[in-house]
Short mmCIF file of C-alpha atoms and ligand atoms in Angstrom, two decimals:
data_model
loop_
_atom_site.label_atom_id
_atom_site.label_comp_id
_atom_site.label_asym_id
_atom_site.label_seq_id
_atom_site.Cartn_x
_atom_site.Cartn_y
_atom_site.Cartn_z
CA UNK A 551 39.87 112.24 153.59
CA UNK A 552 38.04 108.60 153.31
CA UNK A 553 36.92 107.10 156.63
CA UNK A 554 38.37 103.82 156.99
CA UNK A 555 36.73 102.27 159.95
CA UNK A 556 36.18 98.52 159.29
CA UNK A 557 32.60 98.23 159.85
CA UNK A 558 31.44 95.21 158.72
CA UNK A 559 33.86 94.14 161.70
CA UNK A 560 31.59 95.33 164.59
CA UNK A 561 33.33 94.19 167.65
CA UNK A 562 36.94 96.64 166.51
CA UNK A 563 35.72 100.42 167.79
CA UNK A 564 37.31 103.91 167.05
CA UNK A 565 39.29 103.10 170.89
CA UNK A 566 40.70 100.29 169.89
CA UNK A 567 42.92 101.45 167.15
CA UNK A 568 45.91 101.13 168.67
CA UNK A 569 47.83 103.07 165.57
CA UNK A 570 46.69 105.33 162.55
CA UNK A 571 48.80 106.85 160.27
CA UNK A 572 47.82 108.84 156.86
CA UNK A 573 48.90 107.59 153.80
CA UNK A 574 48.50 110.66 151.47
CA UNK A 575 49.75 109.88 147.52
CA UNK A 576 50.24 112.49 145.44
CA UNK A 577 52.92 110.20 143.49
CA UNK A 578 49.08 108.59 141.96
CA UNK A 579 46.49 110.70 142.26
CA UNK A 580 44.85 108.45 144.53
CA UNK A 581 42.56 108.96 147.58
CA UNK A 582 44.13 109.90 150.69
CA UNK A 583 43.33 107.36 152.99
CA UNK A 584 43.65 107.06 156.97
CA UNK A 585 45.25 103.90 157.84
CA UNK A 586 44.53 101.23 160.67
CA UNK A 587 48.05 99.50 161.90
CA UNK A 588 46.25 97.55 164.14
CA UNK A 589 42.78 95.94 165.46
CA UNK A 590 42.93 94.28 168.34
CA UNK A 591 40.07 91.86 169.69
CA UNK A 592 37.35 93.76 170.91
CA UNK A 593 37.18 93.99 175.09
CA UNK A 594 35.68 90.50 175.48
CA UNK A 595 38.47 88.78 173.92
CA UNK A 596 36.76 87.59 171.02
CA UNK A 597 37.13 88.30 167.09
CA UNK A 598 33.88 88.00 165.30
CA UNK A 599 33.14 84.23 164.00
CA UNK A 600 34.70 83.41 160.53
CA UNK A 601 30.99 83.13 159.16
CA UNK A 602 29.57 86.33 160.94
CA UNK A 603 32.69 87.71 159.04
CA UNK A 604 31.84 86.42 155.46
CA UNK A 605 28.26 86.91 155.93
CA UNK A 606 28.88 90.40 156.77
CA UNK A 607 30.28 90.71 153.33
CA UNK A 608 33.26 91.35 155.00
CA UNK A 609 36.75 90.14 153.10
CA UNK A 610 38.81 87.73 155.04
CA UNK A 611 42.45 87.81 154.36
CA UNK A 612 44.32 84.36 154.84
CA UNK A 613 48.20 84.14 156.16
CA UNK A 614 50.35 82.23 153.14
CA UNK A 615 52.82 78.91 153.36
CA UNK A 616 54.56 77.69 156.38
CA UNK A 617 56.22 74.66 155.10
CA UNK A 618 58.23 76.43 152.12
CA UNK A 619 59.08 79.25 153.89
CA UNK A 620 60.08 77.34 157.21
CA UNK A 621 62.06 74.58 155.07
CA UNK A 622 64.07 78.00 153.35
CA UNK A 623 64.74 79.32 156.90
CA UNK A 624 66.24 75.84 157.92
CA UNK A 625 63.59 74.32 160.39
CA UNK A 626 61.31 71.98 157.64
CA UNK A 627 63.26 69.12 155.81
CA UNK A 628 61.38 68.98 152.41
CA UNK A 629 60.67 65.42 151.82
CA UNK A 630 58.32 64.51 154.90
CA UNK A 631 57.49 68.25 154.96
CA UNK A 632 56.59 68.04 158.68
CA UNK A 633 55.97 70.26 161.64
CA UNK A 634 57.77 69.30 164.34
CA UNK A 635 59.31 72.99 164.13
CA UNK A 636 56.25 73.62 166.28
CA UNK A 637 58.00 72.14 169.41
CA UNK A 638 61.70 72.35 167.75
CA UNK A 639 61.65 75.76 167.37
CA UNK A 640 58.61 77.48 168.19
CA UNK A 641 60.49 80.92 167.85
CA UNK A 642 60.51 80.59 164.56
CA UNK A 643 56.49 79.63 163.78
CA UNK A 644 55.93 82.35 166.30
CA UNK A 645 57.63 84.74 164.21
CA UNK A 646 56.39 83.80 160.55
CA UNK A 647 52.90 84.04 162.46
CA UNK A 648 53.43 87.55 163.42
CA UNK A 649 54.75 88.51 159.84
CA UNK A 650 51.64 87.36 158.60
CA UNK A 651 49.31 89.14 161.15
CA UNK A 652 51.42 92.36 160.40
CA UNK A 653 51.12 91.86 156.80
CA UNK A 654 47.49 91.39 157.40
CA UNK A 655 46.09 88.02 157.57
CA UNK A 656 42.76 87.74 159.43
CA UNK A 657 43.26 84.24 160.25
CA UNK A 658 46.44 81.76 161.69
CA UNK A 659 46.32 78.43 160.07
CA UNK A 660 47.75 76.39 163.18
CA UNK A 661 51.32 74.67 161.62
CA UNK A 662 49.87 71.38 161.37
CA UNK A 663 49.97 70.62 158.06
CA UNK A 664 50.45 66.74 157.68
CA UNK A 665 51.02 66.84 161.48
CA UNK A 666 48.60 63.20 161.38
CA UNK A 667 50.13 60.39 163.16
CA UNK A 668 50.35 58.26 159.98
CA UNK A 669 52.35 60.80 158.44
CA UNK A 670 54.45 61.69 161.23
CA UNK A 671 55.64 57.88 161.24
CA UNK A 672 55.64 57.36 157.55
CA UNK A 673 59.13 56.66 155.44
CA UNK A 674 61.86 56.85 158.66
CA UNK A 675 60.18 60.05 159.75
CA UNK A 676 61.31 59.70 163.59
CA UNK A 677 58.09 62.58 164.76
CA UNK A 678 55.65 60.43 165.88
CA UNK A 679 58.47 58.39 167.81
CA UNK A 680 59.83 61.66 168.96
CA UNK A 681 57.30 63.81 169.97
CA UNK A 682 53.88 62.35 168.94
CA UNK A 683 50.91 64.12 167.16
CA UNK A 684 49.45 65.18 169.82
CA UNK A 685 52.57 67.07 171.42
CA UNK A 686 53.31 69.28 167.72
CA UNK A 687 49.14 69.58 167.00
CA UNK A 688 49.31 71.02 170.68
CA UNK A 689 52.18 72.84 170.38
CA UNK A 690 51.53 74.19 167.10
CA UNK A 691 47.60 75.66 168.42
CA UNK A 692 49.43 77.14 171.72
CA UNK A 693 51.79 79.14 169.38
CA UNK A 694 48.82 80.26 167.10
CA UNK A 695 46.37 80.95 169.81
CA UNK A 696 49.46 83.02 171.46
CA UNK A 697 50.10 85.57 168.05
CA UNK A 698 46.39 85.83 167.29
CA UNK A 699 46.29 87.72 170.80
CA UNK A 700 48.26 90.65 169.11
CA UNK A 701 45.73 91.77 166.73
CA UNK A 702 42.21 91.07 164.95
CA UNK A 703 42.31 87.48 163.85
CA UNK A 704 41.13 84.10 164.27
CA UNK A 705 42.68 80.64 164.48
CA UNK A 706 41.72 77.81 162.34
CA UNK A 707 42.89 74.37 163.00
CA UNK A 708 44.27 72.59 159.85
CA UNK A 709 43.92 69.16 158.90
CA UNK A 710 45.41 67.57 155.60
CA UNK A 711 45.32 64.68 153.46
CA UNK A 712 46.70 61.59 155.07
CA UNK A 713 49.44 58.73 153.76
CA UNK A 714 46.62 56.19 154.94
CA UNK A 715 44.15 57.14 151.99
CA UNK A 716 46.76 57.01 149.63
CA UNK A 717 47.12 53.16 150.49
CA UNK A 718 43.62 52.46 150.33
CA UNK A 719 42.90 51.97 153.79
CA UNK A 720 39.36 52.35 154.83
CA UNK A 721 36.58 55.15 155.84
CA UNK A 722 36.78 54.63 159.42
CA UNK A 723 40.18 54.33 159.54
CA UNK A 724 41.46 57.20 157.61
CA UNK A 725 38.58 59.31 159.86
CA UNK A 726 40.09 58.14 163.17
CA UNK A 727 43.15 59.32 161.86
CA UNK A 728 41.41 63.01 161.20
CA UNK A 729 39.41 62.74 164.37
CA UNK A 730 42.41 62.51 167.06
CA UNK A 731 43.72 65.44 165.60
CA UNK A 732 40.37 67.30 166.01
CA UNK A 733 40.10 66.45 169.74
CA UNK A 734 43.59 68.54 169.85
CA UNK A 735 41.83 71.62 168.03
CA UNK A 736 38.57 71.36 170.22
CA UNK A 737 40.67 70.86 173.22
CA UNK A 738 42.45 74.04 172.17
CA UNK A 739 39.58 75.77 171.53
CA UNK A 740 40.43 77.17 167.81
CA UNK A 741 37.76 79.23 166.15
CA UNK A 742 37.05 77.32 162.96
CA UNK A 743 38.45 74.35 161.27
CA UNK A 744 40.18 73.82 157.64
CA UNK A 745 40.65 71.13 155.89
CA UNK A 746 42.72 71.42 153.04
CA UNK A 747 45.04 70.08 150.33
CA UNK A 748 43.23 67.06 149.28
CA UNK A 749 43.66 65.73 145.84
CA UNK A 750 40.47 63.00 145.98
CA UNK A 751 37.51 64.70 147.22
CA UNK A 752 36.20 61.22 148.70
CA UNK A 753 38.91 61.87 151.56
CA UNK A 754 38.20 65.67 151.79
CA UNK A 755 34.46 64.58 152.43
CA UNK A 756 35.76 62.32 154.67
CA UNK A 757 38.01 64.61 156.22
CA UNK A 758 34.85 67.57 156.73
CA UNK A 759 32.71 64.92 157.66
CA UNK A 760 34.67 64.09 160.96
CA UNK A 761 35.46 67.91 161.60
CA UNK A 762 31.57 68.32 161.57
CA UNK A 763 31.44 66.94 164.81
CA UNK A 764 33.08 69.72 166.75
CA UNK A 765 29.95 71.61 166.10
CA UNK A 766 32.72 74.57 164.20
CA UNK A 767 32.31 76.02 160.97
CA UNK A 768 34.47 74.31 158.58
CA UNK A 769 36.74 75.46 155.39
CA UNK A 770 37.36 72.86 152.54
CA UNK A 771 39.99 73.10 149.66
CA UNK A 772 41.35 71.01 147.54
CA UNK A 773 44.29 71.63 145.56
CA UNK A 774 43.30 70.54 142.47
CA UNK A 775 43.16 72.28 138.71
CA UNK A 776 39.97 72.69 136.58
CA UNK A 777 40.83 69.01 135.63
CA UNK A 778 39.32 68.27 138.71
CA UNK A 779 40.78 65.47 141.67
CA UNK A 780 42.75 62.76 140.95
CA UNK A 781 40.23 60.48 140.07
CA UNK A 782 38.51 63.34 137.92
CA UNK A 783 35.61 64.42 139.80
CA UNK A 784 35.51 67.75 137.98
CA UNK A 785 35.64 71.15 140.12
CA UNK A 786 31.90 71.84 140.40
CA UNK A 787 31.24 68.76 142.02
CA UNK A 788 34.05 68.73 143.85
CA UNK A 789 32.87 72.15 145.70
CA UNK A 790 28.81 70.65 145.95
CA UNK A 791 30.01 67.21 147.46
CA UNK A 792 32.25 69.27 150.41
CA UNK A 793 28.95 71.61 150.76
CA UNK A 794 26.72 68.87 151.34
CA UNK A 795 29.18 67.23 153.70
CA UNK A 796 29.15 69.75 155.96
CA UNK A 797 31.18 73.07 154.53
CA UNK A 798 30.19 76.52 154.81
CA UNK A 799 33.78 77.63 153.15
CA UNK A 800 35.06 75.80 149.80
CA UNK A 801 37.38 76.58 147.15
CA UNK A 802 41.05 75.78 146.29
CA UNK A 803 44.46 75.53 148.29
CA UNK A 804 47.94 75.05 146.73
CA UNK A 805 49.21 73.00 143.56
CA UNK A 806 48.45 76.08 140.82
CA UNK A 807 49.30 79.32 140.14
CA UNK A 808 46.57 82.18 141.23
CA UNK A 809 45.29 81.99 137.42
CA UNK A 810 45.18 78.67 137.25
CA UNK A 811 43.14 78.51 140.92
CA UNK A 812 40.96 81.27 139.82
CA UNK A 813 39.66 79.36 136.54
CA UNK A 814 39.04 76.12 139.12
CA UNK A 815 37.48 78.17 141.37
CA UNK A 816 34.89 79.57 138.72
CA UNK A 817 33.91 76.26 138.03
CA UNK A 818 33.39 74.97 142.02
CA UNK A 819 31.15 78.65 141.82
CA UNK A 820 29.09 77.43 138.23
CA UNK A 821 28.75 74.19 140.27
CA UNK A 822 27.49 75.67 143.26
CA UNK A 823 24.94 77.55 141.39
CA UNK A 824 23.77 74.30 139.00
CA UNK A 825 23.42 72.40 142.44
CA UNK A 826 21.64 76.20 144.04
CA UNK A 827 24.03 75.70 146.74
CA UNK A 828 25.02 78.51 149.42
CA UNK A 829 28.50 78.56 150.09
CA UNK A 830 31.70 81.00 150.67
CA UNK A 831 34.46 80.58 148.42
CA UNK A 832 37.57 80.82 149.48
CA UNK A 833 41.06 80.57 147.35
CA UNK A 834 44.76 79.97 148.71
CA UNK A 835 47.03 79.27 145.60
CA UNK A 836 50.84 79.05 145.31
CA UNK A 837 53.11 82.60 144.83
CA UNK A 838 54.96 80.13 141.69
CA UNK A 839 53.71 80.09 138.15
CA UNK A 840 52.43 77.41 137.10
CA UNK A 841 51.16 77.99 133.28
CA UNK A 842 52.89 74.62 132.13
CA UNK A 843 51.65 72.38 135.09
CA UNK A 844 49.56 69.02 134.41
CA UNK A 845 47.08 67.80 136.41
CA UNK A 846 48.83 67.26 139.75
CA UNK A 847 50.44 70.87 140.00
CA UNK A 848 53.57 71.87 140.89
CA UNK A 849 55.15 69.01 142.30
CA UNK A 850 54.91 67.38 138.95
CA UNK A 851 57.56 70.49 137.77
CA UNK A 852 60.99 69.31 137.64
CA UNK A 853 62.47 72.34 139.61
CA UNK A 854 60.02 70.96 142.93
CA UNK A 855 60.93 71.76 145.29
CA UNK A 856 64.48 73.14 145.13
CA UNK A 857 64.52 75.39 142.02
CA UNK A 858 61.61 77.14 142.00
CA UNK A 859 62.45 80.91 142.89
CA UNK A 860 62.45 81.82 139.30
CA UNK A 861 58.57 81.36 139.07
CA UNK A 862 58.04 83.10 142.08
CA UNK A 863 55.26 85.99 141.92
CA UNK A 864 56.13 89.53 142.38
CA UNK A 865 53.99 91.83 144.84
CA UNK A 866 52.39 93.32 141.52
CA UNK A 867 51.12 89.74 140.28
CA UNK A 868 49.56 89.07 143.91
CA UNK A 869 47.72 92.74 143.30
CA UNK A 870 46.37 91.23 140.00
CA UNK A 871 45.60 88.14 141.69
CA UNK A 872 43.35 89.51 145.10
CA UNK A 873 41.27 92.09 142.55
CA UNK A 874 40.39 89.26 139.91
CA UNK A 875 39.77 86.90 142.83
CA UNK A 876 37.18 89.53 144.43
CA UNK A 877 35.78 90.33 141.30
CA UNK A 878 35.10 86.86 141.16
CA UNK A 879 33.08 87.02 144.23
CA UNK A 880 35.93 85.60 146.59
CA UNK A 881 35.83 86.54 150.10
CA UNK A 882 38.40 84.37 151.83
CA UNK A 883 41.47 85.35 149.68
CA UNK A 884 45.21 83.93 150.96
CA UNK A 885 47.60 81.75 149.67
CA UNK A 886 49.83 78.60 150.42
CA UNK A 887 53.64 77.46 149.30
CA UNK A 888 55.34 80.61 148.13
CA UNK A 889 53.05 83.23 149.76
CA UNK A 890 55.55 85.24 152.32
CA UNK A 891 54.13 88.38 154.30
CA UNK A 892 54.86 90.64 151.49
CA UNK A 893 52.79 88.94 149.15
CA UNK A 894 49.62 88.61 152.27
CA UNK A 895 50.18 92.69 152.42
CA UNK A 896 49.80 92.95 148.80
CA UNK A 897 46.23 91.50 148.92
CA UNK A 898 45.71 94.08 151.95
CA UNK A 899 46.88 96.79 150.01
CA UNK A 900 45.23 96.17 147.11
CA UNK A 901 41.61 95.26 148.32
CA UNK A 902 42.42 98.42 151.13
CA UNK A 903 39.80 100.74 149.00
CA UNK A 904 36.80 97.72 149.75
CA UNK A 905 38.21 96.98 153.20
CA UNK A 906 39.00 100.44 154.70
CA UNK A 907 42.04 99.80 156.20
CA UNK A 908 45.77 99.13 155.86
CA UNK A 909 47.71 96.63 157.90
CA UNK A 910 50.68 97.32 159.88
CA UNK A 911 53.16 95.93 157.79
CA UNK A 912 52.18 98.79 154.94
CA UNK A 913 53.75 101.47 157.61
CA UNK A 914 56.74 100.32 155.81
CA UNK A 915 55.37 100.28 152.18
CA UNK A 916 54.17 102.74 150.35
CA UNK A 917 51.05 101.75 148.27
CA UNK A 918 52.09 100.92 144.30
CA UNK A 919 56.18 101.77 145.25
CA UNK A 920 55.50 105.55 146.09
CA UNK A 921 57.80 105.10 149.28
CA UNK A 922 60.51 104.85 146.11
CA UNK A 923 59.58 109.05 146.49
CA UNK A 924 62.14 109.37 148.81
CA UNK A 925 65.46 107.05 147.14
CA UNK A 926 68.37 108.71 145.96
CA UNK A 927 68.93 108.49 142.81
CA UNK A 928 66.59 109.90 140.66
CA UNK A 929 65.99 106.88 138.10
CA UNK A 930 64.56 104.79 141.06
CA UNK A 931 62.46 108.03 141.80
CA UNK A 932 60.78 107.62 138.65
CA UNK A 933 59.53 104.07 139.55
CA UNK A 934 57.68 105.99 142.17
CA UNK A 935 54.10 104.83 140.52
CA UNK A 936 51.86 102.09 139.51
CA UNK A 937 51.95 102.36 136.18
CA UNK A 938 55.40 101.28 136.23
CA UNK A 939 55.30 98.39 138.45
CA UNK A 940 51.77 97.64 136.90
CA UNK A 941 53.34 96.69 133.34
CA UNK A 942 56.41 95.64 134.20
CA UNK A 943 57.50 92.30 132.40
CA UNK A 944 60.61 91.42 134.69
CA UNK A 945 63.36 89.40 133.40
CA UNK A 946 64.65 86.18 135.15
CA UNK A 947 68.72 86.96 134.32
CA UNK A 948 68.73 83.35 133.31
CA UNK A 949 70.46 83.20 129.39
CA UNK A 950 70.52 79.68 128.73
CA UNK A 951 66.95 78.73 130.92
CA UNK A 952 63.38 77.76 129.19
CA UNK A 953 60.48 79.88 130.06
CA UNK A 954 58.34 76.76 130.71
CA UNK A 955 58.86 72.85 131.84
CA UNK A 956 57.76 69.63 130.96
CA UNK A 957 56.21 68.29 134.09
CA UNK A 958 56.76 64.60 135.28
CA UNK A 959 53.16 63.23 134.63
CA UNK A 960 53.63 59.58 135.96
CA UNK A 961 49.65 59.23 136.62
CA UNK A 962 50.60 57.77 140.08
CA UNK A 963 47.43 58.42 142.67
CA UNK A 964 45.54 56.87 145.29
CA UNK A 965 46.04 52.67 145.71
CA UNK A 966 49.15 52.14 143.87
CA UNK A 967 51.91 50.70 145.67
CA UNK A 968 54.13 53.65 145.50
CA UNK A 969 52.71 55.77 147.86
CA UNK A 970 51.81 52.86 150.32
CA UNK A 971 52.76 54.19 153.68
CA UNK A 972 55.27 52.45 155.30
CA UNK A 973 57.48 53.21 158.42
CA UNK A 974 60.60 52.31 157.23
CA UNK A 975 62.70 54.67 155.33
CA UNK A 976 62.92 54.19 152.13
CA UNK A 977 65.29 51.76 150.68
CA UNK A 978 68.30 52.13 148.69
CA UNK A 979 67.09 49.62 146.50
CA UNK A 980 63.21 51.31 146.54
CA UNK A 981 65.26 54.68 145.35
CA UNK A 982 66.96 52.90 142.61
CA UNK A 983 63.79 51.39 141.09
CA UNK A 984 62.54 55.05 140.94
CA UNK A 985 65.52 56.45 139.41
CA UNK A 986 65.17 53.57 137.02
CA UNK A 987 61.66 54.47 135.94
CA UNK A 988 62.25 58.24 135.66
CA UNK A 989 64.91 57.57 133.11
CA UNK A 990 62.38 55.18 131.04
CA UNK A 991 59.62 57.49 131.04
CA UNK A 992 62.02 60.00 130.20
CA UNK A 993 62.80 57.90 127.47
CA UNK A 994 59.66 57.53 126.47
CA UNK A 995 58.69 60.57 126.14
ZN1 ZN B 1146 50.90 74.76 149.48
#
């Protein structure tokens, strides 16, 4: 029997597994592995730093998407995509946090994703009014910082691109804008900061040059495509402009498919290395395929944001996805929009050989289907291995439906008047000059 004490992780001791269970399985000849359920802190409350972790060689698991999964379960509206269900309905973050955890993220993102006060106020969105950013960046930490006391993680506050770049508003501004929600997250005390989903790097530079000043290591991703941002800084120097900002973590977050973040995230890497840069790269992609996506990702797909279940990934294609993105040198390894717990576990499960361990949530999953050992009938017995699940080429059940789509494209980006912020909720009249131009282009095309 393998040992399967984490010990790059030197704070978690033999005590202080709470649960162990073995996972024998015979069903594919592999090892026979003793499993950890669950690490808690170590006895003086704190989880090792996020860069004592990566420089330990140690893989960090990140938790997957709150605002798809939250907007499916009733408490995001899609459109502002805002997270006010941090004081609405804390239940519920509580609870998606604690899937994660089980599943076996390493780190809570705190829900505050777009939670800045220009985009809590921006197109009749009543949050700012309502609550303020303070109130949801607060109550979205408190809920974090609460879940990460039931097992081995860390908190990282999260801040995101704002509607104030977008209309061309200026350095300072846009950083004051970052900078009140920091004081939140160093009031709070969160462990390390991310800053993610930025589609210019000039704003994520921006955006890790005001989280420098909390003296915490920082994350940066962008969720951009090997076509690089919007205003085609390519990949490579994408990842060395972030480093020399201030980042110790870079990589990608969102917009692409795990292939499609993978092949950006070799570049940022080839940069890196061209520039002899240090840095830990770190990759959170969607759970949807995105093979026919342009430049902007998936929101350019016509089936964003309410038809896109039939691209989502299976367990097997997150496997795929966690070994390629550690063979690949990859340490931080989550995902974003899409990713539920049982696609987190699947990166757990499959990296378990390199990390040691097993988290909780695999109690109720045997590795590769082999829990399938113990169904009924004897036809679902025989799926009982990897090699089945492993080459699998699942159908949609869709007759009439294309395989691909032809993505929207419109080019629109930072300083046109379209995405000038404005309080006001969008006009009729505003709407009907879109629909108007979607059936031109359309036409066009
Ligand atoms: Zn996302």
């Amino acid at each position: 029997m393998k040992s399967i004490f984490p010990e790059a992780s030197g704070c978690i001791t033999h005590r202080q597994l709470s649960v162990a269970f073995v996972q024998g399985s015979p069903n594919h000849g592999g090892p026979a592995w003793v499993f950890v359920a669950s690490t808690p802190r170590s006895s003086a409350g704190h989880a090792q730093g996020i860069l004592e972790r990566l420089d330990a060689g140690e893989i960090v698991i990140g938790d997957g998407g709150f605002v798809i999964a939250l907007e499916k379960r009733g408490y995001v509206k899609a459109g502002p995509w805002t997270p006010e269900a941090a004081v609405e309905h804390p239940e519920a973050v509580r609870q998606l946090h604690r899937e994660f955890l089980r599943a076996g993220s390493n780190v809570l993102q705190t829900f505050t994703f777009y939670a800045s006060d220009d985009k809590l106020e921006n197109r009749g969105n009543y949050v700012a009014a309502k609550f303020s950013s303070q109130k949801v960046n607060e109550a979205a930490c408190d809920i974090a910082k609460e879940v990460a006391q039931e097992g081995d993680v860390l908190v990282a506050g999260g801040v995101s691109q704002t509607p104030s770049y977008l209309s061309g508003k200026s350095e300072a501004d846009v950083k004051t804008i970052f900078r009140k929600q920091l004081e939140v997250f160093q009031k709070k005390n969160v462990d390390f900061m991310i800053a993610e989903y930025f589609e210019h790097v000039e704003e994520a530079t921006w955006a890790v040059e005001t989280l420098k000043e909390s003296g915490k290591p920082i994350a940066a991703t962008m969720c951009i495509g090997p076509e690089g941002d919007m205003h085609g800084v390519l990949p490579g120097e994408c990842a060395v402009r972030l480093v020399k900002a201030g980042a110790s973590i870079v990589g990608v977050n969102c917009h692409f498919d795990p292939e499609t973040c993978l092949k950006t995230m070799k570049l940022m890497k080839e940069g890196l290395q061209a520039a002899k840069l240090k840095a830990h790269l770190m990759s959170q992609p969607l759970a949807f395929h995105t093979p026919d996506c342009g430049k902007q990702g998936f929101i350019d797909l016509p089936e964003f944001p309410f038809a896109l279940e039939p691209r989502i990934l299976t367990r097997w294609d997150v496997h795929k996805y966690a070994r390629e993105a550690y063979n690949l040198g990859i340490r931080y390894i989550g995902g974003c929009c899409g990713f539920e717990p049982y696609h987190i576990r699947a990166i757990a499960e499959e990296l378990a050989p390199e990390r040691g361990f097993l988290p909780q949530a695999s109690a109720k999953h045997g590795s590769w289907g082999n829990g399938l050992s113990m169904h009924t009938k004897p036809w679902i017995r025989a799926r009982a291995r990897k090699e089945y699940w492993e080459n699998l080429l699942p159908a949609s059940g869709r007759p009439y439906c294309p395989s691909l789509s032809k993505p929207d494209s419109w080019g629109v980006t930072k300083g046109d008047a379209e995405l000038v912020q404005q309080k006001e909720a969008t006009s009729e009249d505003q709407l009907k000059e879109l629909f108007q131009k979607r059936s031109q282009i359309q036409h066009r095309t």
